[in-house]
Tab-separated table of C-alpha atoms and ligand atoms in Angstrom:
chain	number	residue	atom	x	y	z
F	92	UNK	CA	108.481	128.548	126.342
F	93	UNK	CA	110.232	125.522	123.711
F	94	UNK	CA	108.048	124.571	120.822
F	95	UNK	CA	108.321	120.811	120.036
F	96	UNK	CA	108.531	120.963	116.099
F	97	UNK	CA	105.027	119.137	114.768
F	98	UNK	CA	106.614	117.395	111.261
F	99	UNK	CA	103.793	116.967	108.670
F	100	UNK	CA	103.840	114.473	106.397
F	101	UNK	CA	100.909	116.374	104.215
F	102	UNK	CA	103.161	119.423	103.927
F	103	UNK	CA	106.259	117.191	102.446
F	104	UNK	CA	103.731	115.001	100.896
F	105	UNK	CA	103.278	118.040	98.471
F	106	UNK	CA	106.321	118.917	98.097
F	107	UNK	CA	106.839	115.227	96.459
F	108	UNK	CA	103.692	116.253	94.892
F	109	UNK	CA	104.736	118.623	92.815
F	110	UNK	CA	107.859	117.271	91.423
F	111	UNK	CA	106.394	114.089	90.571
F	112	UNK	CA	103.320	116.605	88.204
F	113	UNK	CA	106.608	116.978	86.544
F	114	UNK	CA	107.762	113.802	86.002
F	115	UNK	CA	103.972	112.930	84.465
F	116	UNK	CA	104.411	115.635	81.992
F	117	UNK	CA	107.770	114.963	80.622
F	118	UNK	CA	106.930	110.814	80.304
F	119	UNK	CA	103.605	112.548	78.370
F	120	UNK	CA	105.772	115.067	75.769
F	121	UNK	CA	108.183	111.817	74.914
F	122	UNK	CA	104.889	109.601	74.896
F	123	UNK	CA	105.895	107.361	76.781
F	124	UNK	CA	102.532	107.313	78.020
F	125	UNK	CA	100.727	107.787	81.242
F	126	UNK	CA	101.505	105.802	84.922
F	127	UNK	CA	99.961	102.869	85.077
F	128	UNK	CA	99.250	101.618	89.010
F	129	UNK	CA	97.036	98.199	89.730
F	130	UNK	CA	95.747	98.074	92.714
F	131	UNK	CA	94.230	94.287	94.722
F	132	UNK	CA	92.160	94.202	97.212
F	133	UNK	CA	90.997	90.881	98.321
F	134	UNK	CA	87.933	90.847	101.022
F	135	UNK	CA	85.838	93.871	103.518
F	136	UNK	CA	88.292	94.671	105.806
F	137	UNK	CA	87.140	97.717	106.628
F	138	UNK	CA	90.721	99.803	106.473
F	139	UNK	CA	92.310	98.088	103.695
F	140	UNK	CA	88.961	99.529	102.099
F	141	UNK	CA	89.835	103.131	103.325
F	142	UNK	CA	93.802	101.989	102.259
F	143	UNK	CA	92.953	101.150	99.216
F	144	UNK	CA	90.118	104.257	98.140
F	145	UNK	CA	92.932	106.861	99.108
F	146	UNK	CA	95.679	105.756	97.352
F	147	UNK	CA	93.145	105.591	94.378
F	148	UNK	CA	91.809	109.367	94.380
F	149	UNK	CA	95.676	110.634	94.401
F	150	UNK	CA	95.860	109.383	91.301
F	151	UNK	CA	93.106	110.210	89.649
F	152	UNK	CA	94.079	113.687	91.235
F	153	UNK	CA	97.540	113.393	90.047
F	154	UNK	CA	96.701	111.895	86.506
F	155	UNK	CA	98.257	108.114	87.436
F	156	UNK	CA	95.854	105.738	85.842
F	157	UNK	CA	94.518	103.888	88.844
F	158	UNK	CA	92.399	100.421	87.933
F	159	UNK	CA	90.936	98.751	91.129
F	160	UNK	CA	90.133	94.986	91.204
F	161	UNK	CA	88.094	94.016	94.219
F	162	UNK	CA	87.676	89.851	95.215
F	163	UNK	CA	85.579	89.188	97.208
F	164	UNK	CA	87.149	87.310	100.563
F	165	UNK	CA	87.191	83.367	99.563
F	166	UNK	CA	88.104	83.911	95.797
F	167	UNK	CA	90.298	81.287	94.888
F	168	UNK	CA	94.471	81.121	94.948
F	169	UNK	CA	94.601	80.284	91.387
F	170	UNK	CA	92.281	83.129	90.446
F	171	UNK	CA	94.820	85.519	91.944
F	172	UNK	CA	97.442	84.219	90.814
F	173	UNK	CA	96.192	84.716	86.576
F	174	UNK	CA	94.917	88.589	87.887
F	175	UNK	CA	98.737	89.200	88.721
F	176	UNK	CA	99.798	87.429	85.439
F	177	UNK	CA	97.803	88.831	83.614
F	178	UNK	CA	98.941	92.570	84.997
F	179	UNK	CA	101.993	91.338	84.674
F	180	UNK	CA	101.875	91.116	81.389
F	181	UNK	CA	99.948	94.416	80.617
F	182	UNK	CA	102.075	96.961	79.171
F	183	UNK	CA	99.106	100.135	80.793
F	184	UNK	CA	100.135	98.639	83.856
F	185	UNK	CA	103.489	99.702	85.654
F	186	UNK	CA	102.703	98.823	89.150
F	187	UNK	CA	100.964	96.051	91.231
F	188	UNK	CA	99.917	96.209	93.946
F	189	UNK	CA	97.892	93.391	96.494
F	190	UNK	CA	96.499	95.799	99.238
F	191	UNK	CA	98.074	93.494	102.829
F	192	UNK	CA	96.107	91.649	105.262
F	193	UNK	CA	95.134	88.810	102.795
F	194	UNK	CA	91.924	86.797	103.966
F	195	UNK	CA	94.351	83.280	106.100
F	196	UNK	CA	93.392	81.499	103.422
F	197	UNK	CA	95.433	82.528	100.691
F	198	UNK	CA	99.281	81.972	101.228
F	199	UNK	CA	100.636	85.452	101.237
F	200	UNK	CA	103.976	84.037	100.091
F	201	UNK	CA	102.741	82.867	96.878
F	202	UNK	CA	100.983	85.639	95.964
F	203	UNK	CA	103.030	88.279	96.366
F	204	UNK	CA	106.607	86.170	94.778
F	205	UNK	CA	104.036	86.409	91.777
F	206	UNK	CA	103.352	89.341	91.003
F	207	UNK	CA	106.720	91.243	88.580
F	208	UNK	CA	109.210	92.731	90.449
F	209	UNK	CA	110.066	95.210	87.957
F	210	UNK	CA	106.341	96.479	88.528
F	211	UNK	CA	106.222	95.793	92.036
F	212	UNK	CA	105.951	98.851	93.356
F	213	UNK	CA	104.809	97.813	97.222
F	214	UNK	CA	108.348	96.347	97.584
F	215	UNK	CA	107.669	93.284	99.357
F	216	UNK	CA	108.605	90.499	96.437
F	217	UNK	CA	111.891	89.019	98.119
F	218	UNK	CA	114.584	89.914	94.926
F	219	UNK	CA	113.386	93.599	95.564
F	220	UNK	CA	113.719	92.972	99.082
F	221	UNK	CA	116.829	91.171	99.475
F	222	UNK	CA	118.233	94.015	97.131
F	223	UNK	CA	117.306	96.994	99.326
F	224	UNK	CA	119.299	94.017	102.268
F	225	UNK	CA	122.479	94.808	99.878
F	226	UNK	CA	121.875	97.737	98.840
F	227	UNK	CA	121.320	96.978	95.085
F	228	UNK	CA	119.105	99.541	93.418
F	229	UNK	CA	115.193	97.966	94.422
F	230	UNK	CA	111.611	99.656	94.911
F	231	UNK	CA	111.752	99.694	98.868
F	232	UNK	CA	108.331	99.251	101.146
F	233	UNK	CA	106.622	102.551	100.865
F	234	UNK	CA	105.991	102.924	104.946
F	235	UNK	CA	109.738	103.071	105.224
F	236	UNK	CA	111.027	105.334	102.295
F	237	UNK	CA	107.857	107.542	103.227
F	238	UNK	CA	109.872	107.397	106.863
F	239	UNK	CA	112.614	108.701	105.370
F	240	UNK	CA	112.315	110.272	103.704
F	241	UNK	CA	110.644	112.243	105.950
F	242	UNK	CA	113.580	112.423	108.451
F	243	UNK	CA	115.900	113.514	105.424
F	244	UNK	CA	112.843	116.558	104.726
F	245	UNK	CA	112.012	117.748	107.297
F	246	UNK	CA	116.089	118.252	108.453
F	247	UNK	CA	117.199	115.219	110.823
F	248	UNK	CA	118.930	113.109	108.833
F	249	UNK	CA	119.759	110.347	110.406
F	250	UNK	CA	124.103	109.963	109.841
F	251	UNK	CA	126.030	108.424	112.371
F	252	UNK	CA	122.303	108.423	115.215
F	253	UNK	CA	121.399	106.139	116.300
F	254	UNK	CA	117.983	104.532	115.734
F	255	UNK	CA	116.250	103.317	117.483
F	256	UNK	CA	112.962	101.148	115.749
F	257	UNK	CA	110.342	99.963	117.760
F	258	UNK	CA	108.794	96.619	115.525
F	259	UNK	CA	109.962	93.915	112.903
F	260	UNK	CA	107.616	94.043	110.788
F	261	UNK	CA	108.370	92.491	107.019
F	262	UNK	CA	106.295	96.120	105.305
F	263	UNK	CA	108.418	98.074	107.432
F	264	UNK	CA	110.523	97.514	110.709
F	265	UNK	CA	113.325	95.474	108.831
F	266	UNK	CA	113.464	97.401	105.764
F	267	UNK	CA	113.717	100.117	107.639
F	268	UNK	CA	116.661	99.176	109.220
F	269	UNK	CA	118.619	98.263	106.088
F	270	UNK	CA	117.507	100.997	104.942
F	271	UNK	CA	118.828	103.818	107.019
F	272	UNK	CA	122.227	101.668	108.431
F	273	UNK	CA	123.416	102.275	104.642
F	274	UNK	CA	126.354	102.671	102.932
F	275	UNK	CA	125.044	106.171	101.777
F	276	UNK	CA	124.300	109.342	102.360
F	277	UNK	CA	121.580	110.407	104.902
F	278	UNK	CA	122.033	107.307	106.016
F	279	UNK	CA	124.401	105.761	107.742
F	280	UNK	CA	122.811	105.796	111.192
F	281	UNK	CA	123.917	103.288	114.095
F	282	UNK	CA	120.323	101.317	114.205
F	283	UNK	CA	118.654	98.904	116.666
F	284	UNK	CA	115.819	96.995	116.302
F	285	UNK	CA	113.744	96.118	119.194
F	286	UNK	CA	110.317	94.390	119.482
F	287	UNK	CA	107.778	93.200	122.295
F	288	UNK	CA	110.119	90.470	123.546
F	289	UNK	CA	113.050	93.100	123.949
F	290	UNK	CA	114.639	93.092	128.076
F	291	UNK	CA	114.995	96.665	129.073
F	292	UNK	CA	112.971	97.739	126.214
F	293	UNK	CA	112.171	101.758	127.564
F	294	UNK	CA	115.659	101.636	128.568
F	295	UNK	CA	116.831	101.620	125.111
F	296	UNK	CA	114.138	103.668	123.545
F	297	UNK	CA	115.690	105.970	126.419
F	298	UNK	CA	118.765	106.329	124.052
F	299	UNK	CA	117.682	106.578	120.694
F	300	UNK	CA	118.375	110.733	118.804
F	301	UNK	CA	115.611	109.165	116.304
F	302	UNK	CA	112.632	106.748	118.200
F	303	UNK	CA	110.431	105.540	114.908
F	304	UNK	CA	107.156	103.041	116.574
F	305	UNK	CA	105.866	101.211	114.346
F	306	UNK	CA	104.915	98.178	117.033
F	307	UNK	CA	101.144	98.095	116.040
F	308	UNK	CA	99.482	98.665	119.908
F	309	UNK	CA	97.784	102.501	120.725
F	310	UNK	CA	99.905	104.475	122.364
F	311	UNK	CA	102.797	102.454	123.101
F	312	UNK	CA	105.337	104.654	123.104
F	313	UNK	CA	105.415	106.820	126.885
F	314	UNK	CA	107.447	109.759	127.863
F	315	UNK	CA	109.372	107.181	130.044
F	316	UNK	CA	110.797	105.666	126.802
F	317	UNK	CA	111.963	109.085	125.436
F	318	UNK	CA	114.902	110.653	125.518
F	319	UNK	CA	115.241	114.928	126.269
F	320	UNK	CA	115.431	116.452	122.785
F	321	UNK	CA	115.010	113.424	121.200
F	322	UNK	CA	112.440	113.280	117.284
F	323	UNK	CA	109.388	110.830	117.535
F	324	UNK	CA	108.257	109.233	114.218
F	325	UNK	CA	105.342	106.977	114.463
F	326	UNK	CA	103.835	104.741	112.477
F	327	UNK	CA	100.892	103.525	113.597
F	328	UNK	CA	97.853	103.665	112.776
F	329	UNK	CA	95.352	102.018	115.425
F	330	UNK	CA	91.528	101.787	114.961
F	331	UNK	CA	90.206	102.855	118.881
F	332	UNK	CA	86.516	102.493	119.789
F	333	UNK	CA	84.825	105.872	121.164
F	334	UNK	CA	81.376	105.799	121.458
F	335	UNK	CA	81.287	109.397	121.512
F	336	UNK	CA	82.196	109.873	117.805
F	337	UNK	CA	79.993	109.655	115.185
F	338	UNK	CA	81.933	106.956	112.933
F	339	UNK	CA	82.451	105.409	116.739
F	340	UNK	CA	86.404	105.249	116.902
F	341	UNK	CA	89.306	107.257	116.565
F	342	UNK	CA	93.022	107.096	114.792
F	343	UNK	CA	95.541	106.770	117.693
F	344	UNK	CA	99.052	106.424	116.686
F	345	UNK	CA	101.872	103.346	118.321
F	346	UNK	CA	102.857	106.829	120.346
F	347	UNK	CA	101.538	108.505	123.314
F	348	UNK	CA	101.476	111.979	121.498
F	349	UNK	CA	100.133	114.320	124.629
F	350	UNK	CA	102.587	112.262	127.147
F	351	UNK	CA	105.739	112.590	124.821
F	352	UNK	CA	105.471	115.907	123.613
F	353	UNK	CA	107.090	117.713	126.553
F	354	UNK	CA	110.454	115.858	126.581
F	355	UNK	CA	110.437	116.174	122.089
F	356	UNK	CA	112.142	118.110	119.478
F	357	UNK	CA	110.187	117.241	116.528
F	358	UNK	CA	106.927	114.412	116.715
F	359	UNK	CA	105.030	113.197	113.656
F	360	UNK	CA	101.253	113.251	114.204
F	361	UNK	CA	98.488	110.984	113.854
F	362	UNK	CA	96.569	110.853	110.747
F	363	UNK	CA	98.914	113.979	108.326
F	364	UNK	CA	102.155	112.373	109.655
F	365	UNK	CA	103.580	109.153	107.826
F	366	UNK	CA	100.281	107.845	106.180
F	367	UNK	CA	99.924	110.814	104.193
F	368	UNK	CA	104.067	109.620	102.722
F	369	UNK	CA	102.859	106.725	102.239
F	370	UNK	CA	100.786	106.882	99.363
F	371	UNK	CA	103.352	109.849	97.929
F	372	UNK	CA	105.605	107.503	98.145
F	373	UNK	CA	102.925	104.795	96.438
F	374	UNK	CA	103.040	107.354	93.376
F	375	UNK	CA	106.961	108.381	93.276
F	376	UNK	CA	107.710	104.250	92.446
F	377	UNK	CA	105.161	104.122	90.176
F	378	UNK	CA	106.256	107.109	87.810
F	379	UNK	CA	109.876	105.803	88.284
F	380	UNK	CA	108.719	102.552	87.146
F	381	UNK	CA	107.031	103.830	84.588
F	382	UNK	CA	109.890	106.267	83.680
F	383	UNK	CA	112.948	103.365	83.778
F	384	UNK	CA	110.046	101.130	81.207
F	385	UNK	CA	110.201	104.346	79.362
F	386	UNK	CA	114.194	104.636	79.264
F	387	UNK	CA	113.996	107.600	81.318
F	388	UNK	CA	116.070	107.731	84.257
F	389	UNK	CA	116.313	110.418	86.676
F	390	UNK	CA	118.381	109.528	89.703
F	391	UNK	CA	116.488	109.560	92.987
F	392	UNK	CA	118.359	112.756	95.346
F	393	UNK	CA	118.688	109.795	97.359
T	228	LIG	N1	98.959	96.754	104.197
T	228	LIG	C1	99.290	97.791	104.622
T	228	LIG	N2	100.193	98.721	104.708
T	228	LIG	C2	100.313	98.531	103.342
T	228	LIG	C3	101.038	99.190	102.976
T	228	LIG	O1	101.907	99.786	102.228
T	228	LIG	N3	100.972	98.086	101.021
T	228	LIG	C4	100.227	97.073	101.048
T	228	LIG	N4	99.835	96.990	99.841
T	228	LIG	N5	99.623	96.197	101.983
T	228	LIG	C5	99.185	97.499	102.980
């Protein structure tokens, strides 16, 4: 019986960490310090707290200096901007990450724009977003970058393929579209960006060679939306109540995994798929930022 390939984000991320260990060694040998990442967490969103602690843990494992700033949910915008200004000026900090979502009273645009573009390892500053769109070197947001690297590393280069992205967020859908349609090796895809208001979504999704779900709705993609032998990438991480589990919820992707499994040629699991790649790309962007400041120029393979 044909078994689809399960694309392991954990395995690909491990390979990336091996490479990064070598790069960090080189930075230390050249007496260029140690890469440093500052993470700002505002409020008490439980999912954000989990993500931030995963990022900090990975920094510690790799030998990247990490500093976590936890601010109360009613912190003033002025205080957040002041902290960012201080971090922008610190020589030992190569990357600054503001965990999203922010409490409602804070202006997300203003805060993300305050991060120095050369330390914007999340790629959320408008300058980096614009550079990506026009094909200039830039920090690329970690989740879409992770999806791209994952496709290449698992042997599913998007070149010439029809890629359908479901979800138009600024963090995932839009930058992923920019990445995949670039005129360069391992990109060159024909990209269709769909969203919640798309007419005939199942029909368009069914025309995808590579289908990427990033819409934030649990089990949204079902078998009727997937072409036979398509490659399916699930970006979703949704908490769904499940009282039978000790923690009271389970993590579910945007794809109905069991339903689509019989028709796909390859698929990413949740958890263990795109999630680990996001963190690996954050580490890679942070190391790269440190290298650039130290004048060590390595060109990413892609
Ligand atoms: N919230 C959800 N995803 C992300 C991410 O990639 N970076 C940040 N900073 N916040 C997020």
